[in-house]
Structure formats: structure tokens, C-alpha cells
Coordinates of C-alpha atoms and ligand atoms in Angstrom, one line a residue:
M16 CA -207.6 70.1 -109.7
S17 CA -206.7 72.8 -109.6
N18 CA -203.0 74.3 -111.9
D19 CA -203.6 71.7 -113.9
A20 CA -201.3 73.3 -116.1
N21 CA -200.7 69.3 -118.9
A22 CA -205.0 70.0 -118.8
I23 CA -206.8 71.2 -122.2
W24 CA -209.3 74.7 -120.5
D25 CA -212.2 74.4 -121.9
A26 CA -212.1 78.7 -122.3
L27 CA -209.1 80.9 -121.1
W28 CA -209.7 85.0 -120.9
V29 CA -207.0 87.3 -120.4
N30 CA -206.9 91.1 -120.2
V31 CA -209.2 91.7 -117.4
H32 CA -208.7 92.8 -113.6
L33 CA -209.7 90.6 -111.3
A34 CA -212.3 91.4 -108.8
T35 CA -212.0 88.1 -106.9
M36 CA -213.7 89.0 -103.8
A37 CA -212.8 86.0 -101.7
E38 CA -211.9 87.1 -99.0
T39 CA -213.1 89.1 -96.4
A40 CA -211.7 92.9 -97.1
G41 CA -211.2 94.0 -99.8
Y42 CA -212.0 93.4 -103.5
G43 CA -209.2 91.1 -104.2
E44 CA -208.1 91.8 -107.2
I45 CA -205.8 90.9 -109.3
R46 CA -204.5 93.5 -112.2
D47 CA -204.5 92.7 -115.7
A48 CA -205.1 88.4 -115.0
A49 CA -206.0 86.1 -116.3
I50 CA -208.3 82.8 -115.3
A51 CA -209.7 79.8 -117.3
V52 CA -212.6 77.6 -117.7
R53 CA -213.0 73.2 -117.8
N54 CA -216.2 71.6 -117.1
G55 CA -218.2 75.0 -116.2
R56 CA -215.8 75.2 -113.5
I57 CA -212.9 77.3 -112.2
A58 CA -209.2 75.9 -113.1
W59 CA -206.5 78.6 -113.0
L60 CA -206.1 81.9 -112.0
G61 CA -203.9 84.6 -111.3
P62 CA -202.0 87.1 -112.7
R63 CA -201.8 86.5 -116.7
A64 CA -197.9 87.1 -116.1
A65 CA -198.0 83.4 -113.7
L66 CA -200.1 81.8 -116.2
P67 CA -197.8 78.1 -116.8
S68 CA -196.1 77.3 -119.3
G69 CA -197.3 75.6 -122.1
H70 CA -201.3 75.9 -121.7
R71 CA -203.3 75.2 -123.4
A72 CA -207.5 76.2 -124.5
R73 CA -210.0 75.8 -126.7
A74 CA -211.2 79.5 -127.1
T75 CA -209.3 82.8 -125.7
H76 CA -211.3 85.4 -125.7
D77 CA -209.7 89.4 -125.2
G78 CA -211.0 90.9 -122.3
G79 CA -210.1 94.2 -123.8
G80 CA -209.2 95.7 -119.3
D81 CA -212.7 95.0 -118.6
W82 CA -212.9 94.4 -114.4
L83 CA -214.6 90.4 -114.1
T84 CA -216.2 89.9 -110.9
P85 CA -218.5 86.8 -109.9
G86 CA -222.3 87.3 -111.2
L87 CA -224.2 88.6 -109.1
V88 CA -226.2 87.2 -106.8
D89 CA -229.9 88.2 -105.9
C90 CA -231.0 86.7 -103.3
H91 CA -234.2 87.7 -101.4
T92 CA -236.9 88.1 -104.4
H93 CA -240.6 88.0 -104.9
I94 CA -240.2 88.1 -108.0
V95 CA -243.0 86.2 -109.6
Y96 CA -246.0 87.4 -109.6
A97 CA -249.1 88.7 -112.1
G98 CA -249.8 92.3 -112.0
N99 CA -249.3 95.2 -109.9
R100 CA -249.8 98.1 -107.9
S101 CA -248.9 100.8 -109.6
D102 CA -252.3 102.2 -109.4
E103 CA -252.3 102.2 -105.4
F104 CA -248.7 103.3 -105.9
E105 CA -250.6 107.0 -107.9
A106 CA -254.1 106.6 -105.6
R107 CA -251.8 106.8 -102.4
L108 CA -249.0 110.1 -104.0
N109 CA -253.5 111.4 -104.8
G110 CA -254.0 110.8 -101.0
A111 CA -255.8 107.4 -99.9
S112 CA -255.5 106.2 -96.9
Y113 CA -253.5 103.3 -97.0
E114 CA -256.8 102.0 -95.1
D115 CA -259.1 102.9 -98.3
I116 CA -256.2 100.5 -101.0
A117 CA -257.0 98.3 -98.3
R118 CA -261.2 98.3 -98.1
R119 CA -261.5 98.0 -101.6
G120 CA -259.0 94.7 -101.8
G121 CA -256.4 96.2 -102.1
G122 CA -252.7 95.4 -101.2
I123 CA -251.1 91.8 -100.9
M124 CA -254.1 90.1 -101.2
S125 CA -254.6 92.1 -105.3
T126 CA -251.4 90.5 -105.6
V127 CA -252.6 87.5 -104.1
R128 CA -256.0 87.1 -106.8
A129 CA -254.2 88.2 -109.6
T130 CA -251.8 85.8 -108.9
R131 CA -254.5 82.6 -108.3
A132 CA -256.1 84.3 -111.7
A133 CA -253.6 83.5 -114.2
S134 CA -252.1 80.4 -115.6
E135 CA -248.8 79.2 -115.2
Q136 CA -248.0 79.7 -118.8
E137 CA -249.4 84.1 -117.9
L138 CA -247.4 83.8 -115.1
L139 CA -244.0 83.0 -116.1
A140 CA -244.7 85.6 -118.8
A141 CA -245.3 88.0 -116.5
S142 CA -242.4 86.9 -113.9
L143 CA -240.2 86.4 -117.1
P144 CA -239.6 90.4 -118.3
R145 CA -238.4 91.4 -115.2
V146 CA -235.5 89.0 -114.4
K147 CA -234.4 88.9 -118.0
N148 CA -233.2 93.2 -115.7
L149 CA -232.2 91.3 -113.7
L150 CA -228.9 89.0 -115.7
A151 CA -228.6 92.8 -117.8
E152 CA -227.1 93.2 -114.9
G153 CA -225.0 90.3 -114.5
V154 CA -227.1 88.3 -112.3
T155 CA -226.1 84.6 -112.2
T156 CA -227.6 83.0 -109.3
L157 CA -231.7 84.4 -108.5
E158 CA -233.5 83.0 -105.0
I159 CA -237.0 83.2 -105.8
K160 CA -239.5 82.9 -103.5
S161 CA -243.4 82.7 -102.9
G162 CA -246.4 83.5 -100.8
Y163 CA -249.0 85.4 -103.8
G164 CA -250.6 81.9 -103.8
L165 CA -252.0 81.0 -100.2
D166 CA -253.6 77.9 -100.7
L167 CA -251.1 74.6 -102.0
A168 CA -252.0 75.1 -106.3
T169 CA -251.1 78.4 -106.4
E170 CA -248.0 78.6 -104.6
R171 CA -246.9 75.4 -106.4
K172 CA -247.6 77.0 -109.7
M173 CA -245.2 79.7 -108.5
L174 CA -242.6 77.1 -107.5
R175 CA -242.5 75.7 -110.7
V176 CA -242.6 78.7 -112.6
A177 CA -239.3 79.8 -109.6
R178 CA -237.9 75.9 -111.2
R179 CA -239.0 76.3 -115.1
L180 CA -236.7 79.9 -114.8
G181 CA -233.9 78.5 -114.0
E182 CA -234.3 75.7 -116.8
M183 CA -234.8 78.1 -119.3
L184 CA -232.1 80.6 -118.4
P185 CA -228.6 80.9 -118.0
L186 CA -229.6 80.8 -114.4
R187 CA -228.9 79.4 -110.6
V188 CA -232.4 79.2 -109.5
R189 CA -232.8 78.5 -105.7
T190 CA -236.7 78.6 -104.5
T191 CA -237.8 79.5 -100.9
F192 CA -241.8 77.8 -99.8
L193 CA -242.9 81.7 -97.9
G194 CA -246.0 80.3 -97.8
A195 CA -246.8 82.3 -94.1
H196 CA -246.0 85.0 -95.8
A197 CA -250.2 87.4 -95.5
L198 CA -252.9 85.0 -94.0
P199 CA -255.6 84.4 -96.6
P200 CA -258.7 86.0 -96.6
E201 CA -260.7 82.4 -96.7
Y202 CA -258.5 81.4 -92.8
G203 CA -260.0 85.4 -91.2
G204 CA -259.5 85.4 -88.0
R205 CA -257.4 82.2 -88.5
A206 CA -253.9 82.1 -88.3
D207 CA -253.3 79.4 -86.3
D208 CA -255.6 77.0 -88.7
Y209 CA -253.6 78.9 -92.1
I210 CA -250.4 77.2 -90.0
D211 CA -251.5 73.9 -89.8
L212 CA -252.7 74.3 -93.4
V213 CA -249.0 75.4 -93.8
C214 CA -247.3 73.5 -91.8
K215 CA -249.3 69.8 -92.5
E216 CA -250.7 69.5 -96.1
M217 CA -249.0 72.4 -98.7
L218 CA -245.1 72.2 -97.1
P219 CA -244.4 68.1 -97.2
A220 CA -246.9 69.0 -100.7
L221 CA -244.3 70.9 -102.1
A222 CA -241.4 69.4 -100.7
A223 CA -242.0 65.6 -101.7
E224 CA -242.7 67.9 -105.5
N225 CA -238.4 68.6 -104.9
L226 CA -240.2 72.1 -105.4
V227 CA -238.4 73.8 -102.7
D228 CA -235.0 74.8 -101.7
A229 CA -235.5 76.3 -98.1
V230 CA -238.5 77.7 -96.5
D231 CA -238.6 81.8 -94.7
A232 CA -242.1 83.0 -93.8
F233 CA -243.6 87.4 -92.7
C234 CA -242.5 87.4 -89.0
E235 CA -244.4 90.9 -88.0
K236 CA -247.3 92.5 -87.0
I237 CA -248.7 92.1 -89.8
G238 CA -248.0 88.3 -90.7
F239 CA -247.1 85.8 -87.8
S240 CA -246.1 85.1 -84.7
A241 CA -242.6 84.0 -83.2
D242 CA -244.7 81.3 -82.1
Q243 CA -247.0 80.5 -85.4
T244 CA -243.2 80.7 -86.9
E245 CA -241.2 78.5 -85.7
R246 CA -243.6 76.0 -85.9
V247 CA -243.2 76.2 -90.2
F248 CA -239.4 76.4 -89.0
R249 CA -240.5 73.2 -87.0
A250 CA -242.1 71.3 -90.1
A251 CA -239.3 72.6 -92.2
Q252 CA -236.6 71.2 -89.8
S253 CA -238.2 67.6 -90.1
L254 CA -237.7 68.1 -93.7
G255 CA -234.9 68.6 -93.7
L256 CA -234.9 72.2 -95.3
P257 CA -233.4 75.9 -93.9
V258 CA -234.7 78.5 -92.6
K259 CA -235.1 82.0 -93.9
L260 CA -237.0 84.8 -92.1
H261 CA -238.2 88.2 -92.4
A262 CA -237.4 89.7 -89.4
E263 CA -237.9 92.7 -87.6
Q264 CA -238.6 94.9 -90.5
L265 CA -240.9 96.7 -89.4
S266 CA -240.6 96.7 -85.5
D267 CA -238.5 93.7 -83.4
Q268 CA -240.4 89.9 -82.6
G269 CA -236.8 88.4 -81.2
G270 CA -237.3 86.7 -85.8
A271 CA -233.7 86.7 -85.9
T272 CA -232.8 85.6 -82.7
L273 CA -235.5 82.4 -83.8
T274 CA -233.8 82.3 -87.1
A275 CA -230.5 82.0 -85.4
R276 CA -232.3 79.2 -83.6
Y277 CA -232.6 77.7 -86.2
R278 CA -229.5 77.6 -87.4
G279 CA -231.4 79.5 -90.5
L280 CA -229.7 80.6 -93.2
S281 CA -230.9 84.5 -92.9
A282 CA -232.8 87.0 -91.6
D283 CA -234.3 89.6 -93.8
H284 CA -234.7 93.7 -94.0
L285 CA -233.7 94.5 -90.2
E286 CA -234.6 97.7 -89.7
Y287 CA -236.1 96.9 -85.8
L288 CA -232.6 94.4 -84.9
S289 CA -231.8 94.6 -81.8
Q290 CA -227.9 93.7 -80.1
A291 CA -228.9 90.8 -78.6
G292 CA -230.4 89.7 -81.9
V293 CA -227.0 90.5 -84.0
D294 CA -225.1 88.9 -81.5
A295 CA -227.1 85.6 -81.9
M296 CA -226.8 85.6 -85.6
A297 CA -223.4 86.5 -84.6
D298 CA -223.4 83.7 -82.8
A299 CA -224.9 80.7 -85.5
G300 CA -223.3 82.0 -89.0
T301 CA -226.4 83.8 -90.1
V302 CA -226.4 86.3 -92.8
A303 CA -227.6 90.0 -92.4
V304 CA -229.9 90.5 -95.4
L305 CA -230.3 94.4 -96.4
L306 CA -232.9 95.8 -97.9
P307 CA -233.0 98.8 -99.4
G308 CA -235.3 98.3 -101.6
A309 CA -238.2 99.0 -99.9
F310 CA -236.6 100.7 -96.7
Y311 CA -236.9 103.8 -99.8
F312 CA -240.2 102.2 -100.7
L313 CA -241.6 102.5 -97.7
R314 CA -240.3 106.1 -96.9
E315 CA -239.0 103.6 -93.2
T316 CA -236.8 106.3 -91.5
K317 CA -235.9 103.4 -88.1
M318 CA -231.7 101.4 -89.8
P319 CA -230.9 98.8 -89.6
P320 CA -227.8 98.4 -87.2
V321 CA -224.7 98.0 -89.4
Q322 CA -222.4 99.2 -87.3
A323 CA -223.7 96.8 -84.7
L324 CA -223.4 93.5 -87.3
R325 CA -219.3 95.0 -88.3
E326 CA -218.7 94.9 -85.0
A327 CA -220.5 91.5 -84.7
R328 CA -218.7 90.0 -88.1
V329 CA -221.6 89.2 -88.7
P330 CA -222.3 88.6 -93.0
I331 CA -224.1 91.1 -95.3
A332 CA -225.3 90.7 -97.9
I333 CA -228.1 92.8 -100.1
S334 CA -230.7 92.1 -102.0
T335 CA -233.8 93.3 -104.1
D336 CA -236.5 92.2 -102.8
C337 CA -238.4 91.8 -105.7
N338 CA -241.9 92.4 -104.7
P339 CA -245.2 94.4 -106.1
G340 CA -245.9 96.5 -102.6
T341 CA -242.4 97.7 -101.2
S342 CA -239.6 97.4 -103.3
P343 CA -241.1 97.1 -107.4
M344 CA -237.2 97.1 -107.9
T345 CA -235.3 95.0 -110.7
S346 CA -231.9 96.6 -110.7
L347 CA -229.2 94.6 -108.4
L348 CA -226.8 97.2 -108.8
L349 CA -229.3 99.9 -107.6
A350 CA -230.2 97.9 -104.8
M351 CA -225.9 98.2 -104.5
N352 CA -226.3 101.8 -104.6
M353 CA -229.4 102.3 -102.1
A354 CA -226.9 99.6 -99.5
C355 CA -224.5 102.5 -99.9
T356 CA -226.2 105.9 -99.9
L357 CA -229.2 105.6 -97.3
F358 CA -227.7 102.4 -95.0
R359 CA -224.3 103.6 -95.1
L360 CA -222.2 100.9 -96.3
T361 CA -219.0 101.5 -99.0
P362 CA -218.5 100.6 -102.2
Q363 CA -216.4 97.2 -100.8
E364 CA -219.5 96.0 -98.3
A365 CA -221.8 96.2 -100.8
L366 CA -220.3 94.2 -104.0
A367 CA -219.2 91.4 -100.6
G368 CA -223.4 92.1 -100.3
T369 CA -224.4 91.1 -103.8
T370 CA -221.5 88.1 -104.1
R371 CA -219.8 86.0 -101.9
H372 CA -222.6 86.8 -98.8
A373 CA -225.5 86.6 -100.8
A374 CA -224.2 82.9 -102.4
R375 CA -224.2 82.3 -98.2
A376 CA -227.1 83.4 -97.9
L377 CA -228.7 80.9 -100.2
G378 CA -226.2 78.2 -98.8
L379 CA -223.8 78.2 -102.0
E380 CA -220.9 79.6 -100.6
Q381 CA -218.9 76.5 -101.4
E382 CA -220.3 77.1 -105.1
T383 CA -220.6 80.7 -106.2
G384 CA -220.5 84.0 -104.9
S385 CA -216.3 84.7 -105.4
L386 CA -213.6 83.6 -107.7
A387 CA -211.5 81.2 -106.8
V388 CA -210.4 77.6 -108.8
G389 CA -212.9 74.5 -108.6
K390 CA -216.0 76.7 -107.2
A391 CA -218.9 77.7 -110.5
A392 CA -217.2 79.1 -113.7
D393 CA -220.1 81.9 -113.2
F394 CA -218.9 85.9 -113.4
A395 CA -219.3 89.2 -115.1
L396 CA -217.6 90.7 -117.1
W397 CA -218.2 94.7 -116.4
S398 CA -216.6 98.4 -118.9
I399 CA -215.5 100.3 -115.6
E400 CA -211.6 102.3 -113.8
R401 CA -212.3 100.2 -110.6
P402 CA -215.4 97.3 -108.7
G403 CA -216.7 100.4 -106.8
D404 CA -218.3 101.5 -110.0
L405 CA -220.7 98.8 -109.8
A406 CA -222.1 101.2 -106.5
Y407 CA -221.5 104.1 -107.2
A408 CA -222.8 104.6 -110.2
I409 CA -227.1 105.7 -110.7
G410 CA -228.9 104.2 -114.1
G411 CA -226.4 102.7 -117.2
N412 CA -225.5 99.6 -116.9
P413 CA -222.2 98.3 -117.6
C414 CA -222.6 95.2 -117.7
R415 CA -220.2 93.9 -120.5
E416 CA -220.3 89.8 -120.8
V417 CA -221.8 87.0 -118.3
V418 CA -220.6 83.8 -117.7
V419 CA -222.5 81.1 -116.0
A420 CA -221.0 77.5 -115.4
G421 CA -218.2 78.4 -118.1
V422 CA -220.7 79.5 -120.4
V423 CA -221.2 82.7 -122.0
R424 CA -224.7 83.7 -122.0
E425 CA -226.1 84.8 -125.1
Ligands
LIG18 N1 -242.7 92.2 -96.5 C1 -242.9 93.1 -97.2 O1 -242.1 93.8 -97.2 C2 -243.2 92.2 -98.5 N2 -243.8 91.2 -98.1 C3 -242.8 91.4 -96.4 O2 -243.0 89.8 -96.1 C4 -244.4 92.3 -99.4 C5 -245.2 92.4 -99.8 C6 -247.0 92.8 -101.3 O3 -246.6 93.8 -100.3 O4 -246.7 92.4 -101.9
LIG19 FE1 -238.9 89.9 -99.0

């Protein structure tokens, strides 16, 4: 497959600078480069001067001196939901307490009610503009969680919408079942019975319909206990599905260590992560997904242990956590900027966090997230002076062109 000079490429980009993100350090810069695509995959890349003599391509694109990076990967979103919670945001800034809002049936349950009430078509229509915002900024792979249904029919509806988004749009979608997100009102005081429903009915049914690529839970005082989370993990494991976890967002519940024991793809949030959790993640190869949008919107002050994660060589990914309650954000570039300003990541770490490491958080590191021969031809072209500009600017969108599986997105 590699460097086959006799094959006719489907397309060739020249006059571009590459940030391959293929190595652990640096951007993997190749200046004045070329990249060739065949059958949806990268067939050749390197300095333009090294193009094999006699190469042929059906189409040649002039990149105009732009930078070309892997397509961005948003590896943690709750982007499929109905309604929004701007009314609560406003009420709180007018002095209402969190309890006032909860008493009025607000918070996560207001999104559950709206999502249950929406038809599949309405849910799709509500979610589409948000997804398009991400796509406009170079996202080529998107994880979408369920978790605003909390009953079988609505969780199914959410996951079906997620799959449809992946079919309608030039976009790779990975679905995550988050039935254990919150306790639905009809199970008030009966969390263990609800976990039974999640493990014995919802997950097996949805997995059988091929709607589930991974399984997540919210392990927290206001969510589910570590024991309840472990039951969900065991149910996932028995179906051969990988796990990940909302862990250590508001308190240390030992969720990251539990996730590592199940060889989880990722543990996410992690503001309250302990050194033991860092070490367990390092041993298991579990990715740390940091979500600066939620940190910002909740005005959290406890920082995730970035330096300890670096020292333990835990791969760090960055995502929007797009959701109506704690991170109403549809800009992955803004999440990268926030990761630098709030968490002190370097711009190079932020870009690795939305490319190579984010792909790994979805189990897709062999497929996408870096530029290398044989990988999917998923990339974005940017009108920027250097790769660090992607994490630097606030507002504006330098994305000029996006290619998914070798095809230029219209
Ligand atoms: N952690 C969060 O911050 C969101 N979900 C979660 O598990 C909150 C979701 C919401 O408030 O709608
Ligand atoms: Fe989340």
C-alpha cells in the first residue's frame, strides 16, 4: 500500500504545510508538503520535493499555502437533546438558587422532559445546527451520548438520531449509551432498580439494535455510586462493549481507577482525580478527557491534575462536552483555547487532544486522528500561520476545507 508510485491516486493536495500529529512530541510538521488519497485513505505524504516521479492523480488541489491537520475529533458530547436551559441560566443570574430551579423541575430533568416529548424528527432538527457548528470548524469524528431519555424508548430515539446524523453528514459518529446519567423521577429512591433496568433491559436491547459503540455512566454523589457504575460496566463487558466514565467531576469517587480496571477507553472530567487514579489510568492506557467548557460554565476552581497526567504519560484529550446544562458549547476550537488558558495545556497538547488522543479515546486511533499512510483521509485545511494558531484565537473560524474519507465536504 505505501508509496505505490504506479497507482493512480484519486486526489492529491500540494502547496500545503502538514501538521501530521503522528508523533508523541511536536506537531509533526512537514513544510511545503503533498498528501495523496486513494480509496478514502492516505496513500502518500511527504515533502512535495519527494513526490515519486511519474505520480498520477485524478484531481490535484492547490492548498494555497494553508496548514493541513488531521480532521478534529470531538470525543465527548451530549449534543442530541431537545429544548435548552437558557431560562435557567438567566434565572440564576437573576438570583434564583439551584434548589429553586430544581424545585420547579428544572435542571437535567427539564432536558429529559423535552427530549421525551420530541419526535425523532424534531430531535434530529434540534440537534443538526449544533452538529453543523462543529463540522464548520473541522470536526470529522463526533462522539454522541444518550442519557436524556432514561427510558428505553427515548434512549433508543436519541441513539437513532445520532446514527442518522452520521448517515446524513460526511462525519464519523460513535454512539455511547449513557442510560446511567441520572435517576428518572419514576424511579425516585430506587436507584438500584433503575440500574437493573439499564443493565438487563435497556443496554441489551439497544446493543442488539447496533445502536451502542460504548457505554458510559455518571459516577458522582448526585449520579450513581461506584458499585452501581461497576454493575453497568459488567453488563457492558458481557456484551463485548468498551466502557468510559464521567469520573471525578465534582468529587473523588474512585471512578477513574474503576474505569482502568475495566480497561476503559477514557475517564472524563477528572478535576478531583487522585494520584492513584492517574497511576491506574497510566497502567491501563486509559485516556484522560478534559472538558474545559464545563469547568468554565460551572465556574469550577479545582484544576484537573494536568502535570501528574503528563508525568505519568496519560494521553490527554480535549472535548466540548456539548450539553445544555453545563457546557452549551459547539466550538471545539474554543475548547482548545480554554484548555490552554484554564488548564495550562500547550497549544500542541491541545491539538493532540482533539486529534490523536481524542481518536484513541474512541478506540479509533488506528483509523483517524493523525496523518499517516494507510489511515483514513480525514483532514482539515486552515488559513493560519502556524498550527498553534488553532488554540490561540478566540472567535473567527480559519477552517477553509474539510475532507472526510478522501471526499471534500460540500
Ligand atoms: N456531567 C455534566 O456536567 C453533565 N452530565 C454529566 O454527567 C450535565 C448534564 C446536564 O446538566 O444536562
Ligand atoms: Fe459529559
